[in-house]
Coordinates of C-alpha atoms and ligand atoms in Angstrom, one line a residue:
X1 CA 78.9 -76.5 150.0
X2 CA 80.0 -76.7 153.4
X3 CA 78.4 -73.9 156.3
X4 CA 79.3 -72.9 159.1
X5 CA 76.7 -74.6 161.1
X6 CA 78.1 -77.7 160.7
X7 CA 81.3 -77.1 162.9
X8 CA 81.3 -78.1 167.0
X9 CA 78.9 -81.3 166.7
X10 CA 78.6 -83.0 169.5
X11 CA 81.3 -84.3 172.0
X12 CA 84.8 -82.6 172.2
X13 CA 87.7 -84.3 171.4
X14 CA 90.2 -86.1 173.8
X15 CA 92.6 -83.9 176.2
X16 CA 94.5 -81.9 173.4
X17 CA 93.1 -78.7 172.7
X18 CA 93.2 -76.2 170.2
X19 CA 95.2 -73.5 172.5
X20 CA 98.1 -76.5 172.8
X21 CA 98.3 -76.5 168.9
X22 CA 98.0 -73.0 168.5
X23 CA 100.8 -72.3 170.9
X24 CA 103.1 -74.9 169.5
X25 CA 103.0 -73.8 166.1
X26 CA 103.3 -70.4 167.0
X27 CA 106.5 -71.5 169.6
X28 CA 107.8 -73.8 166.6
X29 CA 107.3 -71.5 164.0
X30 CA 104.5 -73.5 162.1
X31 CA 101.9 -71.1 161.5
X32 CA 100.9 -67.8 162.4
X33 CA 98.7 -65.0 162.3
X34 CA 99.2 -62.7 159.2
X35 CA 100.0 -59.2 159.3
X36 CA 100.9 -59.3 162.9
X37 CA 103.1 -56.1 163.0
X38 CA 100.0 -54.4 162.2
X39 CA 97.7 -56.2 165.0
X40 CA 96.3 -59.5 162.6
X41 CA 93.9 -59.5 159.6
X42 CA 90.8 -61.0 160.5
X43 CA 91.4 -65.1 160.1
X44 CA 94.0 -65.1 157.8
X45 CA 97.5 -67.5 158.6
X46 CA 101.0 -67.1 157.8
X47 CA 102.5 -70.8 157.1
X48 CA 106.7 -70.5 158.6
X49 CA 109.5 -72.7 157.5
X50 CA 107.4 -76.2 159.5
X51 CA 104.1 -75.2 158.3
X52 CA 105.3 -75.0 154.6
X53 CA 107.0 -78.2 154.7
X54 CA 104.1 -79.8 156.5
X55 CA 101.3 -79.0 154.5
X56 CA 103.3 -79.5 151.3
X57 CA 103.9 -83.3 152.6
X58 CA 100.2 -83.1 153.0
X59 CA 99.1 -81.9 149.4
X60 CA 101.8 -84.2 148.0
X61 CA 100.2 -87.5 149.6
X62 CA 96.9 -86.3 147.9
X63 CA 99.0 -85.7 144.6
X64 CA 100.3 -88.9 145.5
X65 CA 97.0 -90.5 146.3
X66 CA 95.4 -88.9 143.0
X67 CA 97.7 -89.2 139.9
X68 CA 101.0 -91.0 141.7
X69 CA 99.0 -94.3 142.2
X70 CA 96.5 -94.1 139.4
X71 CA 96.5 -93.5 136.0
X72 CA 92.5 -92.5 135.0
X73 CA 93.0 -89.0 136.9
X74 CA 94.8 -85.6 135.2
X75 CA 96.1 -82.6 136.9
X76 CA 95.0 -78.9 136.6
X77 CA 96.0 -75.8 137.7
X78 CA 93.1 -73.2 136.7
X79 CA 93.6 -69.3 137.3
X80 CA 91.7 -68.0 140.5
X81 CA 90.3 -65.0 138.9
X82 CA 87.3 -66.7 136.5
X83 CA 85.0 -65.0 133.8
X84 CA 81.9 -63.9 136.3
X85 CA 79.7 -66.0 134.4
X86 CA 81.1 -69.3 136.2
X87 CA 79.4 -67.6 139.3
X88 CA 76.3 -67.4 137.5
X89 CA 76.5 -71.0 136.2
X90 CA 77.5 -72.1 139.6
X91 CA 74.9 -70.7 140.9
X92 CA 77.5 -69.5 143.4
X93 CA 76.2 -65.4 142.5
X94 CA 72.7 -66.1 143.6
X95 CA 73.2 -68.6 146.2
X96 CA 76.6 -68.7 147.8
X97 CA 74.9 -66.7 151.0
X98 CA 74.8 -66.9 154.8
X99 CA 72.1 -65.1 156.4
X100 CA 73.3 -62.2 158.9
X101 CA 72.1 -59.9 161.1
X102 CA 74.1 -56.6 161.8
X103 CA 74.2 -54.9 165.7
X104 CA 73.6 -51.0 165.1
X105 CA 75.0 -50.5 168.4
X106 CA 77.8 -52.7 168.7
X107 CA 78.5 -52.8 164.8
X108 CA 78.7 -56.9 165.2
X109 CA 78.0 -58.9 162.5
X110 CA 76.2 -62.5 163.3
X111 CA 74.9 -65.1 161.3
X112 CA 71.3 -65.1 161.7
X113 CA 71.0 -69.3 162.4
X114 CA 73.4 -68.6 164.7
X115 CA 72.4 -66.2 167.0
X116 CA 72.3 -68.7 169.9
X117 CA 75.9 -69.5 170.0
X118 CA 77.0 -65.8 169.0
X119 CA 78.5 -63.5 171.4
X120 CA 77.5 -59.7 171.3
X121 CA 80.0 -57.1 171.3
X122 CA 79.7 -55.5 174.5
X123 CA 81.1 -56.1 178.3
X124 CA 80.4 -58.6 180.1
X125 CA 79.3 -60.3 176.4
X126 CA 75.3 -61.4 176.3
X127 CA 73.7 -63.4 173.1
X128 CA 73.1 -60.8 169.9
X129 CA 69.6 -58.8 171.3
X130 CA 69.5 -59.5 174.7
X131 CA 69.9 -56.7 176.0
X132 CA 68.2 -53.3 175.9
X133 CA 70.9 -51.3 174.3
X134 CA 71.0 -54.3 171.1
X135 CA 69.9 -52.6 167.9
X136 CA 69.8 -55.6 165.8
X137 CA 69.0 -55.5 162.1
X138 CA 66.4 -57.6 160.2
X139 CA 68.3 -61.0 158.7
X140 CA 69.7 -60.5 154.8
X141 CA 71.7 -62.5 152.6
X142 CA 75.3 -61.6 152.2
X143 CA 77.4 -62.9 149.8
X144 CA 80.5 -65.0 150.6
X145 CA 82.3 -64.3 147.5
X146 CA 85.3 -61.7 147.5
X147 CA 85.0 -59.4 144.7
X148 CA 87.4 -57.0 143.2
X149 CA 87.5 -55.3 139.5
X150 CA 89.4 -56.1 136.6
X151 CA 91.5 -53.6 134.5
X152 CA 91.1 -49.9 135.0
X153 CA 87.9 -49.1 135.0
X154 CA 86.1 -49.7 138.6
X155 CA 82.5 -50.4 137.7
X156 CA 79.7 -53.1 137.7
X157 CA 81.1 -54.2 134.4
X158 CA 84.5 -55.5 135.6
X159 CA 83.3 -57.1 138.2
X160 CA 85.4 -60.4 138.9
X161 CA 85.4 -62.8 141.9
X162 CA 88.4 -64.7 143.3
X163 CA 86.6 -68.3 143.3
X164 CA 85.4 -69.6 146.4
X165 CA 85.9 -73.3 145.2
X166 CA 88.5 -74.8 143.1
X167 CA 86.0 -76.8 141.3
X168 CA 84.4 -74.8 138.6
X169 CA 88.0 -74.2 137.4
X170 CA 87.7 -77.8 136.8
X171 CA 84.4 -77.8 135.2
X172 CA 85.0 -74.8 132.5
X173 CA 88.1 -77.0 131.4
X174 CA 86.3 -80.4 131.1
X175 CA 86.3 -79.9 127.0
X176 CA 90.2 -79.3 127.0
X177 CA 91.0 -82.2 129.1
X178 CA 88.8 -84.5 127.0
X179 CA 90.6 -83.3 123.8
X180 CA 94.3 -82.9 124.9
X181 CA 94.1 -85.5 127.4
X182 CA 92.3 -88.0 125.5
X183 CA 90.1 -89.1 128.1
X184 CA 87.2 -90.8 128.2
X185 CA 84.3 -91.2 131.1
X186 CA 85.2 -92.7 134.1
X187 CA 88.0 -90.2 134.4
X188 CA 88.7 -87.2 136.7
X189 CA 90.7 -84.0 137.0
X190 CA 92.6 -82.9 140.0
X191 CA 93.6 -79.6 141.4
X192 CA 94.5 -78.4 144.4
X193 CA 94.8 -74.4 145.1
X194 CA 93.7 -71.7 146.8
X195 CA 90.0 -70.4 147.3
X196 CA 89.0 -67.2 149.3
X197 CA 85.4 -66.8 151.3
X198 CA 84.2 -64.1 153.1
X199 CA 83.0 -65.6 155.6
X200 CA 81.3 -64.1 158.6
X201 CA 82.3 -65.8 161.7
X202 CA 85.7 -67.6 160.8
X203 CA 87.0 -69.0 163.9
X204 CA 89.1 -71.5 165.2
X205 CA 92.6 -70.7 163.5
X206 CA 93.0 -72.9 160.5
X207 CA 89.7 -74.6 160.5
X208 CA 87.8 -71.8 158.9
X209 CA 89.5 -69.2 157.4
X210 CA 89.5 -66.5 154.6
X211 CA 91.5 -68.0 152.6
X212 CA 92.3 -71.6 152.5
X213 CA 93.5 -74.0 150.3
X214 CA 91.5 -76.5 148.8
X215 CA 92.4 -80.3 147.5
X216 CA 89.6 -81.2 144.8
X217 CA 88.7 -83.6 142.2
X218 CA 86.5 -84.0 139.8
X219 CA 85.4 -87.9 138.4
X220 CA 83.1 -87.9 135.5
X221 CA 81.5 -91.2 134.8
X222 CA 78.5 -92.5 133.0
X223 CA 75.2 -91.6 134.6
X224 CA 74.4 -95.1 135.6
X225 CA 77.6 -95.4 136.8
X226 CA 77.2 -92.4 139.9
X227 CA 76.4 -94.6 142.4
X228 CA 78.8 -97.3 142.0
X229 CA 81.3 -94.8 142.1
X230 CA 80.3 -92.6 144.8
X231 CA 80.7 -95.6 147.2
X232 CA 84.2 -96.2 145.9
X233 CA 85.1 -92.4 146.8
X234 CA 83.7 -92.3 150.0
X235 CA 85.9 -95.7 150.7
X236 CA 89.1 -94.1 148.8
X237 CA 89.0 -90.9 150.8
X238 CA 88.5 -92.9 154.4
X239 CA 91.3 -95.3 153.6
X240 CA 93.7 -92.2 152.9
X241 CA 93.1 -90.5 155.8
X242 CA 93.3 -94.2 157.9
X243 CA 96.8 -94.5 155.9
X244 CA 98.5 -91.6 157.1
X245 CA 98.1 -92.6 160.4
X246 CA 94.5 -90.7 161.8
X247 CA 93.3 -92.8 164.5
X248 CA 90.2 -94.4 163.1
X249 CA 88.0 -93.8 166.1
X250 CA 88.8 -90.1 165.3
X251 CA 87.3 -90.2 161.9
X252 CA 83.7 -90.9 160.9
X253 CA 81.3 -90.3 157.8
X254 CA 78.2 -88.9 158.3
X255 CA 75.5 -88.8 155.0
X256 CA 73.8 -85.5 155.1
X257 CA 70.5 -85.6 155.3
X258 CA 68.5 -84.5 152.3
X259 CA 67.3 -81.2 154.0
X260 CA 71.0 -80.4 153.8
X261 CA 72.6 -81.0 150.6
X262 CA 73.6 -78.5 148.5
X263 CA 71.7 -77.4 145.5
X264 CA 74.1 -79.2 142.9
X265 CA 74.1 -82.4 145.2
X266 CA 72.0 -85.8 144.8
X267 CA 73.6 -87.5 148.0
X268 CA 77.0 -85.9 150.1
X269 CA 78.9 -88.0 153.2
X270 CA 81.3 -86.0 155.2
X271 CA 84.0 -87.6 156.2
X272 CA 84.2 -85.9 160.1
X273 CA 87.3 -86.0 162.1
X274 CA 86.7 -85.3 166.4
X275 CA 88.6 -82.0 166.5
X276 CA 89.0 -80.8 169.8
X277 CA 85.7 -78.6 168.8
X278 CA 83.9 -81.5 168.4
X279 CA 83.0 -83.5 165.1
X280 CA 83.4 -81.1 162.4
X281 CA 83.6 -81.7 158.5
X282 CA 87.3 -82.4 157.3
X283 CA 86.3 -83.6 153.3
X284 CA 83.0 -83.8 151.9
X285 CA 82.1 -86.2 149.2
X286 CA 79.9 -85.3 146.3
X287 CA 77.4 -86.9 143.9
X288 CA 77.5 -83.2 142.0
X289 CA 75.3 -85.5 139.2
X290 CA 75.6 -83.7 135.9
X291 CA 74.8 -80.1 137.4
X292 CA 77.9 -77.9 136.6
X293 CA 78.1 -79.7 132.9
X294 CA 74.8 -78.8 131.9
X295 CA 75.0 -75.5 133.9
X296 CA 78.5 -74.3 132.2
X297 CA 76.7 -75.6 128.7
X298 CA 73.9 -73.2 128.9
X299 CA 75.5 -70.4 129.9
X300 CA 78.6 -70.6 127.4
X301 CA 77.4 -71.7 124.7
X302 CA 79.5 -74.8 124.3
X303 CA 78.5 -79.0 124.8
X304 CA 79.9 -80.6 127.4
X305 CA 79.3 -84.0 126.8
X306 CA 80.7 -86.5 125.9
X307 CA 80.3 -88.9 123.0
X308 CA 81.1 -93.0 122.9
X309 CA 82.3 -93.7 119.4
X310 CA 81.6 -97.7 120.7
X311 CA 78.5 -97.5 121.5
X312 CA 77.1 -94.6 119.4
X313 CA 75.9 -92.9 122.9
X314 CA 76.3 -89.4 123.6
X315 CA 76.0 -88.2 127.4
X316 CA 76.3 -85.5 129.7
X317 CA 78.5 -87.4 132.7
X318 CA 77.8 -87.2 136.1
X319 CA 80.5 -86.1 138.3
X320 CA 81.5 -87.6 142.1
X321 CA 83.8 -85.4 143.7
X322 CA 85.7 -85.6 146.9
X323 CA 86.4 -82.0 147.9
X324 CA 89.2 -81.9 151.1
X325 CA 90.7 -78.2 152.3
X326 CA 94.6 -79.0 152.5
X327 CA 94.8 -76.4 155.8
X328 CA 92.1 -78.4 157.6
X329 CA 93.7 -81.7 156.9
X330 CA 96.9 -79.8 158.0
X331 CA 95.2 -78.8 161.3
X332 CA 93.8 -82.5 161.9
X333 CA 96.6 -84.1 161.4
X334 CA 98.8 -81.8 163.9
X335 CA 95.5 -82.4 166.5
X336 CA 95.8 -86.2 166.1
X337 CA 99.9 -86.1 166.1
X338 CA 100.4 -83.5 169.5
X339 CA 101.2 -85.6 172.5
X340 CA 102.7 -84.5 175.8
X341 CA 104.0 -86.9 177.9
X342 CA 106.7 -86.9 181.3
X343 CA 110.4 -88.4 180.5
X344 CA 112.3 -89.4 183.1
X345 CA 110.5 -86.5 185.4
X346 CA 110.5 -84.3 182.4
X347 CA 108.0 -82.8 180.2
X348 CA 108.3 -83.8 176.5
X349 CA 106.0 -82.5 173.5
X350 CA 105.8 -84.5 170.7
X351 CA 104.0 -84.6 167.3
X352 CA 103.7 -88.2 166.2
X353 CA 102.8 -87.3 162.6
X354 CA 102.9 -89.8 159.9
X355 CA 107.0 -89.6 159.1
X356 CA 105.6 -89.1 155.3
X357 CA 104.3 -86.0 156.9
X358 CA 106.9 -84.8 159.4
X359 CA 108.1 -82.1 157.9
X360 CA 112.0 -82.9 159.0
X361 CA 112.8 -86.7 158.6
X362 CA 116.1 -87.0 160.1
X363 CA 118.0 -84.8 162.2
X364 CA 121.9 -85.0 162.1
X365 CA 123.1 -84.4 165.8
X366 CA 127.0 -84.0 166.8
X367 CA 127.0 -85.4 170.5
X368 CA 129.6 -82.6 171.0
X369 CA 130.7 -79.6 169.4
X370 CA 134.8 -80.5 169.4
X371 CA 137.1 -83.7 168.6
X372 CA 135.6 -83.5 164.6
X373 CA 132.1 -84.8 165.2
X374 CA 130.7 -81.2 163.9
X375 CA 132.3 -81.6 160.9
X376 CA 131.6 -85.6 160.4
X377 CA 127.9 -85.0 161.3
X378 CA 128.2 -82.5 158.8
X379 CA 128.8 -84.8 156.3
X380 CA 126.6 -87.2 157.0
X381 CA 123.9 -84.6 156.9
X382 CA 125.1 -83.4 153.6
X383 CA 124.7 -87.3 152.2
X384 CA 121.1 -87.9 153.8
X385 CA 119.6 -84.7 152.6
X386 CA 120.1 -86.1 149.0
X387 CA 117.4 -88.4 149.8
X388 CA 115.5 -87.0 152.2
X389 CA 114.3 -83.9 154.2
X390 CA 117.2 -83.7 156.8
X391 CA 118.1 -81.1 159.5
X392 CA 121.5 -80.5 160.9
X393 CA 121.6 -78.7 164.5
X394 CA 124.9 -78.4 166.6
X395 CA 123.0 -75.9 169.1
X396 CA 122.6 -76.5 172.7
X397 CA 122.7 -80.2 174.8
X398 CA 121.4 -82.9 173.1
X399 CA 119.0 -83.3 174.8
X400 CA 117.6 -80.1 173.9
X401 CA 118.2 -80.7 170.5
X402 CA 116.2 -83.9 170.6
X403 CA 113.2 -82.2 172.1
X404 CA 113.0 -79.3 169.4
X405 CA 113.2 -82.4 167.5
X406 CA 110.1 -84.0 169.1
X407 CA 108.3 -80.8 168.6
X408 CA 108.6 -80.4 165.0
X409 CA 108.2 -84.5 165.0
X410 CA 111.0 -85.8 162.9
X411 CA 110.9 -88.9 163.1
X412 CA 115.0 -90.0 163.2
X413 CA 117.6 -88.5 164.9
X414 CA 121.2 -89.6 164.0
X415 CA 124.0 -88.9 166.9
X416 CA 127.4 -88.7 165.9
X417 CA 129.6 -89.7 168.8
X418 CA 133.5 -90.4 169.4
X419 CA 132.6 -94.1 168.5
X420 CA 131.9 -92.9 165.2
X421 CA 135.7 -92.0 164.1
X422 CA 136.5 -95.6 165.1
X423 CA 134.0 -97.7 163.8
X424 CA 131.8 -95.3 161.5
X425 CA 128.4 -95.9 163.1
X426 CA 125.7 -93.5 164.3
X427 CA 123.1 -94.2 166.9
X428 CA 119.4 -94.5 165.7
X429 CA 117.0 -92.9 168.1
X430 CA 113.2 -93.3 167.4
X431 CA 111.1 -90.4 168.1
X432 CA 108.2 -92.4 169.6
X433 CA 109.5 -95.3 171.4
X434 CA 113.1 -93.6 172.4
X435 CA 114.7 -96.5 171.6
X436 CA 118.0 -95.9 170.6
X437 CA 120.4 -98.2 168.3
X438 CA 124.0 -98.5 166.9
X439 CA 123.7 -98.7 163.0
X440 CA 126.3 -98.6 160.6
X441 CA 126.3 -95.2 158.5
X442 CA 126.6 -97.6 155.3
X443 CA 122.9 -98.3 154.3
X444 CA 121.9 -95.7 156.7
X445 CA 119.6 -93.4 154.2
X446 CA 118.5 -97.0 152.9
X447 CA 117.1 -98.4 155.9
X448 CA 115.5 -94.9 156.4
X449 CA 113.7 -94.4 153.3
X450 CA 112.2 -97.9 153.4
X451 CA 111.1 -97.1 156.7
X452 CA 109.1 -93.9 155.2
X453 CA 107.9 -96.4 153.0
X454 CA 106.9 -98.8 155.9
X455 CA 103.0 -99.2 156.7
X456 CA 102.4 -96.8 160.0
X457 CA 100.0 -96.8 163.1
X458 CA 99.6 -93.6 165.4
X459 CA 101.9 -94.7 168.8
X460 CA 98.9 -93.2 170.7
X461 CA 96.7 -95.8 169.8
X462 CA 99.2 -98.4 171.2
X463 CA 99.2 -95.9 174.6
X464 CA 95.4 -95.5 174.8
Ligands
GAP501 N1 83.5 -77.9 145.8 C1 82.8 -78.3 146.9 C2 83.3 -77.5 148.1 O1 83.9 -76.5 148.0 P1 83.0 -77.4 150.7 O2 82.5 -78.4 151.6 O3 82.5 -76.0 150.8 O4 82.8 -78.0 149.3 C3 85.4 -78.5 150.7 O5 84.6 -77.3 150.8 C4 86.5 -78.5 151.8 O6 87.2 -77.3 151.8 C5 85.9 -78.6 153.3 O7 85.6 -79.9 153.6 C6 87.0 -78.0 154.1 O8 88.0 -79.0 154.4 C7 87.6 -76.9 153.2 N2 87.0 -75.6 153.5 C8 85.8 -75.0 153.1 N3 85.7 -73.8 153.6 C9 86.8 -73.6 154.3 C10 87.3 -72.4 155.1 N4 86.6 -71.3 155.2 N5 88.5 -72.5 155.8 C11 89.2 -73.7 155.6 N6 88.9 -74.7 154.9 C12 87.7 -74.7 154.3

């Protein structure tokens, strides 16, 4: 389980920060904070029209990645509200706990290995009990779990928790998927969905937050097998995150040390991306061994095991799982994709995001509002969308319309011109390079979904 400590290592990032993202997705309508009308609730995002679309592209490449290009993992969706003995099992009631310290003066809340790196309450802000009038308390474990109550009754009894890991959803349903899915060790099952932690100091917009979504899996295989298999991940995971275009020297794996694995873990590797907080976790990767199994077996009653007719053996598998939160990927990839960059003596934002990610492939441009290039564009617009994500905007000067382009960072913009009555063809115009091309309209949504297809390397490699 991830904590908070392990955010801001080292070195910041290159010269994007995270105001620049912030504002831009506020500007473009990406993400925002929720419940502003009523002045924000604590660390909690609204995704708009952009956001949607982009971290949907995101949680379909790991769909994509999971079940689309393999055929030994099954999908899941598991309810969020769990019986409360999964917490016990988990160990999640006991142990899911930061350590904080409370300010009787300022009514701040800290985190009591953090102290150092806190900020107290009052003006001009000093560390947490540096100052005379700092009424701190002694450290206790809170913990992170949101609770609520089930049914009518508000007591201990009804106590239920919505989960702070998509996991154990996975784990209380390992019998049904062996049965109904007929599968058999090395296998896995994959969910992605949302999971809720009250955590004390979230911070830095959609890197920690309240409520986040996570993108899990779990891959049972033989005990002897662990190993072998927790390599593979660790590769599998890198190699998606090198595929959708994050520049390698952004990304790095880090093995935790054993003083810092979890309780369930034998060995755990971030993979790390160079946010412009510094190295901070972005996935971690798992050897969970057979903890949760044998866990969920004691407490419910019920083997969970599995049982090789071939060989006569009968085993509890271990379980590797590569654990990514679909909001932080969301928020890497727009770090690693924001560029800003002077065109012709103007300022140009762009986000060069994988075009399986942009959240707007092609935009549909009349050069003019008159002589029937409205209405052709139109059309054309209406054709592409069959295949893919498309935009139509008639507002403004092009070159306007290009830029809000840029920003959003679709990759294709298609210009309808007077040229186009006579000879139906478009011009091309590439998002990164600005090159722009006469193509034919025929074969147009061909040539464009091959180049989703295409193999892709982040233009700011090629500038750096
Ligand atoms: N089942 C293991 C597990 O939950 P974790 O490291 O605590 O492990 C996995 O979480 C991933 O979920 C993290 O690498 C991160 O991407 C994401 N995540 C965890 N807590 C988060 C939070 N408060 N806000 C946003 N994403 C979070």
């Amino acid at each position: 389980m991830e904590t908070e400590a392990a955010d801001q290592r080292a070195e910041p990032a290159d010269d994007v920060t995270l105001d620049d993202v912030v504002s831009l997705c506020k500007r473009r309508g990406f993400i925002f904070q929720s419940s502003e009308i009523y002045g924000g609730l604590g660390s909690t995002y609204d995704y708009g029209h952009y956001g949607v679309l982009l971290k949907n592209n995101v949680k379909d490449e790991w769909w994509r990645a999971m079940i689309g290009e393999r055929d030994d993992i099954v999908a899941l969706d598991s309810a969020i509200l769990q019986h409360p003995r999964t917490w016990e099992a988990s160990g999640h009631l006991e142990g899911f706990t930061d350590p904080l310290i409370d300010c009787r003066a300022c009514k701040m809340r800290f985190r009591a290995d953090n102290l150092e790196d806190s900020s107290c309450g009052r003006k001009p802000s000093k560390r947490p009990g540096d100052t005379d009038a700092c009424d701190l308390t002694d450290a206790r474990q809170f913990n992170l779990m949101f609770e609520t109550h089930m049914g009518a009754v508000r007591d201990d009894a009804s106590a239920v928790y919505l989960r702070p890991e998509t996991a154990q959803g996975i784990f209380v349903n390992f019998k049904n998927v062996l049965q109904f899915a007929r599968r058999k060790p090395p296998f896995g099952i994959a969910q992605v969905g949302k999971s809720f932690r009250n955590e004390i100091t979230p911070q830095n917009f959609i890197f920690r937050t309240r409520e986040f979504e996570q993108m899990e899996m779990e891959f049972f295989v033989a005990p002897d097998e662990a190993e072998r298999w927790f390599d593979y991940w660790l590769g599998e995971r890198r190699r998606w995150y090198d595929e959708l275009g994050i520049r390698p020297d952004h990304l790095r794996l880090r093995p935790h040390p054993t003083d810092e694995l979890s309780h369930y873990s034998t060995a755990t590797s971030d993979i790390e991306y160079l946010f412009p907080i510094g190295w901070s976790e972005l996935e971690g990767i798992a050897n969970r061994g057979d903890f949760d199994l044998r866990q969920h077996s004691e407490f419910s009653g019920e083997k969970l095991e599995y049982f090789d007719q071939q060989s006569g053996e009968r085993y509890v598998p271990h379980v590797i799982e590569p654990a990514a939160g679909a909001d932080r990927a969301t928020l890497a990839f727009l770090v690693d994709a924001y560029d800003a960059e002077e065109v012709e003596g103007r300022q140009r934002t762009v986000l060069r995001l994988h075009p399986r990610l942009a959240p707007v492939k092609v935009a549909v441009l009349p050069l003019v509002s008159k002589e029937g290039m409205p209405e052709r564009a139109r059309a054309l617009y209406e054709q592409l969308r069959r295949r893919l994500r498309a935009e139509y905007d008639e507002g403004g000067s092009i070159g306007k319309r290009y830029r809000r382009q840029d920003e959003i960072g679709t990759p294709w913009g298609v210009t309808v011109d007077g040229q186009t009555a006579d000879d139906d063809t478009v011009t091309l115009r590439d998002r990164d390079s600005l090159e722009q091309v006469r193509v034919p309209i025929d074969g147009l949504a061909d040539e464009l979904v091959a180049r989703l297809e295409a193999p892709w390397r982040s233009p700011k490699l090629e500038a750096g």
